[in-house]
Short mmCIF file of C-alpha atoms in Angstrom, two decimals:
data_model
loop_
_atom_site.label_atom_id
_atom_site.label_comp_id
_atom_site.label_asym_id
_atom_site.label_seq_id
_atom_site.Cartn_x
_atom_site.Cartn_y
_atom_site.Cartn_z
CA MET A 1 133.43 -81.38 80.88
CA THR A 2 135.87 -83.92 81.75
CA PRO A 3 139.42 -83.08 80.79
CA THR A 4 141.17 -85.39 78.55
CA PRO A 5 143.71 -87.69 80.47
CA LYS A 6 147.27 -86.84 79.99
CA LYS A 7 150.04 -89.63 80.29
CA VAL A 8 152.40 -88.98 83.33
CA ASP A 9 155.74 -91.16 83.93
CA PRO A 10 155.41 -94.10 85.90
CA PRO A 11 155.74 -93.73 89.74
CA ALA A 12 158.32 -95.23 92.18
CA HIS A 13 156.93 -98.78 93.28
CA THR A 14 157.25 -97.50 96.88
CA THR A 15 158.30 -94.64 99.25
CA VAL A 16 160.61 -94.41 102.12
CA ILE A 17 158.33 -94.13 105.16
CA GLN A 18 156.15 -97.06 103.93
CA SER A 19 159.25 -99.21 103.58
CA ARG A 20 160.89 -98.21 106.76
CA LEU A 21 157.78 -98.80 108.93
CA PRO A 22 156.47 -102.34 109.33
CA LEU A 23 153.36 -101.49 107.31
CA PHE A 24 153.47 -105.09 105.74
CA LEU A 25 154.49 -107.67 108.47
CA PRO A 26 157.48 -109.89 107.50
CA VAL A 27 155.71 -113.25 107.21
CA LEU A 28 153.82 -115.00 104.38
CA ARG A 29 150.86 -115.83 106.42
CA LEU A 30 149.44 -114.24 109.50
CA PRO A 31 148.69 -116.41 112.33
CA ARG A 32 144.83 -116.99 112.66
CA ARG A 33 144.98 -115.49 116.16
CA ALA A 34 146.46 -112.59 114.60
CA ALA A 35 144.46 -111.97 111.40
CA GLY A 36 142.12 -109.09 111.69
CA ALA A 37 143.45 -107.63 114.97
CA ASP A 38 144.51 -104.12 115.68
CA ILE A 39 147.87 -103.64 116.29
CA ALA A 40 150.60 -100.85 117.01
CA LEU A 41 154.36 -101.13 115.94
CA GLU A 42 157.10 -98.67 116.66
CA ASN A 43 160.62 -98.25 115.49
CA PRO A 44 163.04 -95.39 115.13
CA TRP A 45 161.30 -93.87 111.92
CA GLY A 46 157.83 -93.68 113.84
CA THR A 47 154.74 -95.53 114.89
CA ILE A 48 152.04 -97.52 112.78
CA ARG A 49 148.72 -98.45 114.01
CA ILE A 50 146.94 -100.81 111.83
CA LYS A 51 143.24 -101.88 112.23
CA LYS A 52 142.00 -105.13 111.13
CA CYS A 53 145.56 -106.34 110.23
CA ARG A 54 145.80 -108.85 107.31
CA LEU A 55 148.83 -107.05 105.68
CA THR A 56 152.06 -109.51 104.94
CA GLN A 57 154.92 -109.33 102.50
CA VAL A 58 152.66 -111.32 100.31
CA HIS A 59 150.59 -108.06 100.06
CA ARG A 60 153.65 -105.74 99.40
CA ASP A 61 154.85 -108.28 96.91
CA LEU A 62 151.59 -107.91 95.05
CA LEU A 63 151.79 -104.00 95.12
CA ASP A 64 155.48 -104.21 93.62
CA ALA A 65 154.47 -106.44 91.03
CA ILE A 66 151.54 -104.33 90.23
CA PHE A 67 153.55 -101.05 90.18
CA THR A 68 156.26 -102.79 87.94
CA SER A 69 154.11 -104.17 85.28
CA ALA A 70 151.42 -101.46 85.28
CA ARG A 71 151.05 -98.77 82.41
CA ALA A 72 151.28 -95.04 83.04
CA PRO A 73 149.28 -94.34 86.28
CA MET A 74 146.70 -91.90 86.19
CA TRP A 75 145.80 -89.34 88.98
CA LEU A 76 142.18 -88.50 89.73
CA ASP A 77 141.26 -84.85 91.13
CA ASP A 78 140.48 -86.20 94.43
CA GLY A 79 144.25 -87.44 94.61
CA ALA A 80 143.32 -91.27 93.89
CA MET A 81 145.97 -93.08 91.49
CA VAL A 82 144.86 -95.56 89.05
CA LEU A 83 146.94 -98.57 87.85
CA ILE A 84 145.95 -100.47 84.79
CA PHE A 85 147.72 -103.85 84.48
CA ASP A 86 147.46 -107.34 83.06
CA LEU A 87 146.93 -109.80 85.96
CA ARG A 88 149.15 -112.35 84.00
CA ASP A 89 152.21 -109.97 84.20
CA ALA A 90 151.55 -109.67 88.01
CA GLN A 91 151.35 -113.29 88.24
CA ARG A 92 154.60 -113.67 86.27
CA LEU A 93 156.64 -111.57 88.83
CA LEU A 94 155.05 -113.16 91.97
CA LEU A 95 156.44 -116.47 90.61
CA THR A 96 153.29 -118.04 91.65
CA SER A 97 150.76 -120.52 90.21
CA HIS A 98 147.82 -119.44 92.18
CA ASN A 99 144.95 -117.96 90.11
CA HIS A 100 143.51 -114.49 89.79
CA THR A 101 141.02 -115.11 92.51
CA TRP A 102 143.99 -115.32 94.88
CA ILE A 103 145.22 -111.89 93.76
CA ARG A 104 141.84 -110.46 93.99
CA ASN A 105 141.44 -111.70 97.49
CA LEU A 106 144.84 -110.05 98.32
CA LEU A 107 143.68 -106.90 96.87
CA ASP A 108 140.34 -107.29 99.14
CA ASP A 109 142.57 -107.40 102.26
CA MET A 110 143.82 -104.06 101.35
CA LEU A 111 140.49 -102.46 100.69
CA ARG A 112 139.58 -103.49 104.46
CA THR A 113 142.84 -102.50 106.49
CA VAL A 114 142.99 -99.15 107.89
CA ILE A 115 146.51 -97.75 108.80
CA GLU A 116 147.55 -94.51 110.64
CA ILE A 117 151.16 -93.60 110.56
CA ASP A 118 152.98 -91.08 112.73
CA ASP A 119 156.40 -90.12 111.84
CA SER A 120 158.74 -87.12 112.65
CA ARG A 121 157.43 -84.73 109.72
CA HIS A 122 153.87 -86.07 108.78
CA ARG A 123 150.79 -87.70 110.42
CA TRP A 124 149.06 -90.04 107.64
CA VAL A 125 145.67 -91.51 108.45
CA ILE A 126 144.18 -93.79 105.96
CA HIS A 127 140.69 -94.76 106.85
CA GLN A 128 139.87 -95.88 103.35
CA GLY A 129 141.75 -98.59 103.07
CA LEU A 130 144.96 -98.87 101.07
CA LEU A 131 142.72 -99.21 97.84
CA ARG A 132 139.46 -97.76 97.00
CA GLU A 133 138.61 -100.22 94.13
CA HIS A 134 139.73 -103.05 91.86
CA ARG A 135 138.10 -104.11 89.15
CA TYR A 136 138.36 -105.64 85.54
CA THR A 137 138.21 -103.07 82.70
CA ARG A 138 136.47 -103.39 79.36
CA GLU A 139 139.71 -103.35 77.49
CA PRO A 140 140.90 -107.06 76.34
CA ALA A 141 144.59 -107.91 77.52
CA SER A 142 146.75 -109.11 74.66
CA ARG A 143 146.43 -112.53 73.38
CA ARG A 144 149.21 -115.02 74.42
CA ARG A 145 149.99 -118.34 72.88
CA GLY A 146 148.13 -120.93 74.94
CA GLN A 147 146.28 -118.78 77.16
CA LYS A 148 143.05 -117.17 77.08
CA ALA A 149 142.89 -113.44 76.52
CA GLY A 150 141.01 -111.80 79.31
CA ALA A 151 140.64 -108.21 80.26
CA LEU A 152 143.02 -105.64 81.92
CA TYR A 153 142.83 -105.16 85.62
CA ALA A 154 142.69 -101.63 87.39
CA VAL A 155 143.38 -100.94 90.83
CA THR A 156 142.71 -97.75 92.32
CA LEU A 157 144.93 -96.58 95.41
CA SER A 158 142.80 -94.46 98.00
CA PRO A 159 143.64 -90.82 98.20
CA SER A 160 145.19 -91.05 101.55
CA PHE A 161 147.33 -94.03 100.60
CA ALA A 162 148.32 -92.31 97.41
CA ARG A 163 149.39 -89.31 99.33
CA LEU A 164 152.43 -91.07 100.23
CA TRP A 165 153.38 -91.03 96.45
CA ARG A 166 152.86 -87.30 96.45
CA GLU A 167 154.57 -86.14 99.64
CA ASP A 168 157.33 -88.69 100.91
CA LEU A 169 160.51 -89.62 99.43
CA LEU A 170 160.12 -91.77 96.44
CA VAL A 171 162.00 -95.14 95.72
CA HIS A 172 162.91 -96.49 92.23
CA ALA A 173 164.50 -99.85 91.99
CA PRO A 174 162.60 -101.48 89.03
CA SER A 175 165.39 -103.96 88.27
CA LEU A 176 165.80 -105.01 92.10
CA VAL A 177 162.16 -105.54 92.55
CA PRO A 178 162.13 -109.14 90.76
CA ARG A 179 165.14 -110.06 92.91
CA VAL A 180 163.47 -109.18 96.10
CA LEU A 181 160.13 -111.03 95.20
CA ALA A 182 162.69 -114.12 94.38
CA LEU A 183 163.96 -114.17 98.18
CA ARG A 184 162.64 -117.23 99.87
CA HIS A 185 161.91 -115.93 103.39
CA ALA A 186 159.50 -113.27 104.10
CA VAL A 187 161.63 -111.51 106.76
CA ASN A 188 164.39 -111.34 104.21
CA ARG A 189 162.24 -109.44 101.62
CA ALA A 190 161.10 -106.97 104.70
CA LEU A 191 164.92 -106.60 105.51
CA ALA A 192 165.91 -105.72 102.14
CA ARG A 193 162.88 -103.34 101.46
CA MET A 194 163.93 -101.36 104.61
CA LEU A 195 167.61 -101.34 104.08
CA LEU A 196 167.32 -100.52 100.50
CA THR A 197 165.67 -97.10 101.48
CA HIS A 198 169.09 -95.96 102.96
CA ARG A 199 172.39 -95.05 101.20
CA GLU A 200 174.13 -96.69 103.86
CA ALA A 201 173.60 -98.19 107.22
CA SER A 202 175.16 -100.21 110.12
CA LEU A 203 173.46 -101.98 112.90
CA SER A 204 173.10 -105.39 114.58
CA LEU A 205 171.19 -108.10 112.93
CA ASN A 206 168.66 -108.08 116.08
CA ASP A 207 168.14 -104.46 115.85
CA ALA A 208 167.38 -104.61 112.32
CA LEU A 209 164.68 -107.58 112.88
CA ARG A 210 163.12 -105.66 115.78
CA HIS A 211 162.95 -102.39 113.31
CA ILE A 212 160.82 -104.78 110.95
CA ALA A 213 158.80 -106.29 113.64
CA ALA A 214 160.37 -109.83 113.08
CA ILE A 215 161.37 -110.07 116.73
CA HIS A 216 160.19 -108.42 119.55
CA ASP A 217 161.14 -108.21 123.61
CA GLY A 218 159.83 -111.28 125.34
CA MET A 219 159.80 -113.39 122.33
CA ALA A 220 160.80 -117.00 123.01
CA ALA A 221 164.51 -117.65 122.35
CA ARG A 222 163.99 -120.61 120.04
CA VAL A 223 161.69 -118.27 117.90
CA VAL A 224 164.47 -115.58 117.57
CA ARG A 225 167.07 -118.07 116.83
CA ARG A 226 164.71 -119.51 113.90
CA THR A 227 164.28 -116.10 112.58
CA ARG A 228 167.98 -115.17 112.60
CA ALA A 229 168.45 -118.65 110.84
CA LYS A 230 166.34 -117.72 107.89
CA VAL A 231 168.30 -114.46 107.38
CA LEU A 232 171.62 -116.36 107.49
CA ALA A 233 170.43 -118.84 105.09
CA GLU A 234 169.88 -116.40 102.35
CA ALA A 235 173.08 -114.12 103.43
CA GLU A 236 174.59 -114.70 99.81
CA ALA A 237 171.32 -113.49 97.97
CA LEU A 238 171.16 -110.40 100.47
CA ALA A 239 174.85 -109.68 99.73
CA THR A 240 173.80 -108.93 96.21
CA PHE A 241 171.79 -105.96 97.20
CA GLY A 242 174.76 -104.56 99.29
CA ILE A 243 173.79 -106.23 102.58
CA GLN A 244 176.77 -107.65 104.18
CA ILE A 245 176.02 -109.86 107.43
CA GLY A 246 179.20 -110.46 109.45
CA GLY A 247 179.95 -113.31 111.63
CA ASP A 248 179.61 -110.98 114.86
CA GLY A 249 175.83 -110.50 113.63
CA ALA A 250 176.37 -106.89 112.49
CA ILE A 251 174.78 -105.86 109.35
CA ARG A 252 176.43 -103.26 106.82
CA TYR A 253 174.83 -101.81 103.91
CA ARG A 254 175.83 -99.43 101.24
CA GLN A 255 173.58 -98.49 98.36
CA ILE A 256 174.30 -100.32 95.05
CA SER A 257 173.48 -99.24 91.40
CA GLY A 258 169.94 -100.05 90.27
CA ILE A 259 168.04 -97.84 93.00
CA TRP A 260 167.73 -94.03 93.33
CA PHE A 261 165.69 -91.54 95.15
CA LYS A 262 163.64 -88.56 94.10
CA SER A 263 161.81 -85.94 95.80
CA PRO A 264 157.87 -86.00 95.54
CA PRO A 265 156.36 -83.66 92.91
CA ALA A 266 155.11 -80.31 94.38
CA GLN A 267 151.35 -80.57 95.15
CA ALA A 268 150.58 -77.84 92.66
CA ALA A 269 152.51 -79.63 89.95
CA LEU A 270 150.33 -82.71 90.06
CA PRO A 271 148.55 -83.38 86.78
CA SER A 272 144.87 -83.32 86.51
CA LEU A 273 143.95 -86.36 84.68
CA ALA A 274 140.23 -86.75 85.13
CA ARG A 275 137.57 -85.48 87.51
CA ALA A 276 136.46 -87.37 90.61
CA PRO A 277 133.28 -89.31 90.17
CA ALA A 278 130.22 -87.87 91.16
CA SER A 279 129.64 -90.54 93.84
CA MET A 280 132.85 -91.50 95.54
CA ASP A 281 130.94 -94.53 97.24
CA ARG A 282 130.31 -96.26 93.90
CA PRO A 283 133.17 -94.59 91.60
CA PHE A 284 132.60 -97.28 89.01
CA GLU A 285 129.23 -98.86 87.97
CA ARG A 286 127.77 -102.49 88.12
CA GLU A 287 129.44 -105.74 87.77
CA SER A 288 128.73 -108.02 84.83
CA ALA A 289 126.28 -110.62 85.74
CA THR A 290 126.64 -112.53 82.50
CA ARG A 291 130.68 -113.05 82.59
CA GLY A 292 130.94 -113.18 86.47
CA GLU A 293 133.64 -110.47 86.52
CA SER A 294 133.45 -106.80 87.37
CA ILE A 295 134.02 -104.02 84.53
CA PHE A 296 134.56 -100.50 84.41
CA THR A 297 131.63 -98.93 82.34
CA ASN A 298 131.44 -95.07 83.31
CA LYS A 299 132.78 -92.51 81.03
CA LEU A 300 135.81 -91.77 83.21
CA ILE A 301 137.26 -95.30 82.57
CA GLU A 302 136.43 -94.72 78.58
CA LYS A 303 138.78 -91.84 78.88
CA ILE A 304 141.42 -93.67 80.96
CA LYS A 305 140.99 -96.62 78.39
CA VAL A 306 142.56 -94.49 75.64
CA MET A 307 145.55 -93.95 77.51
CA ALA A 308 145.94 -97.39 78.45
CA ALA A 309 145.49 -98.76 74.84
CA ARG A 310 149.25 -98.04 74.07
CA PRO A 311 151.02 -101.20 74.18
CA LYS A 312 153.66 -102.02 76.65
CA ARG A 313 157.24 -102.69 75.48
CA GLY A 314 157.81 -106.46 74.86
CA ASP A 315 153.90 -107.28 74.41
CA PRO A 316 153.17 -109.34 71.35
#
């Protein structure tokens, strides 16, 4: 008998190692020649290998928006994490006019990308993709004036990717996420995300840009100058995060209020919210042919739906 799901506290929107390593490249769009390529990147915190790379700061933006807007997450027995949210809330945080198809295409990219992380303490190999599934649920989203009410959406992080939230140092910065998303240049979002995982830091601008894979040895000087100019153009905005850029090109960072760190929960203490589906290849059933959108139809999600029905603060 499947146990009744229990609500757990919302998790951190990210963890230290995935923010310090360039898992999400510091660009808004990959050059056509680089999209889908296999790459390996190294910095002082480890090495990351990405197969079929499509991940940019736009994908990281989407993950941050999902974690910020989702209801209490649910852990499955196999270690996967389920997040249920309203696509409109994620769209609002992303400050974009793109439709929901655009968001779902970004999620498809995270389904297909395979990563391997080596750091000084762990070796994470994620062969399932960052996500295992993303679908519409049967539960209707709240009605809003002038908008058609759709269904809530669910994203399932693969057990391997979700493992970072079980074993890595957790980063909480709910009030800072919208401000990071509002930065104009992708390189500055990546820079802020990397530095915010420290309590304080002092390094050169060029070293910081190398750490996030924004520049590298052998890069044309004009490209390096252009990348540095993007950072300097938003120096005032970065200063609000505690990131000071001196005239000598040195970066000094000191932690500000609104961000805190938490040790990961012990593996044995993880709540068991639902048994893993019998078939991991198709954990959720068929798509709706009449509405043209996917729906969760198995008993597992019927259980999860009960927990998701609790209205979010601020919902009409």
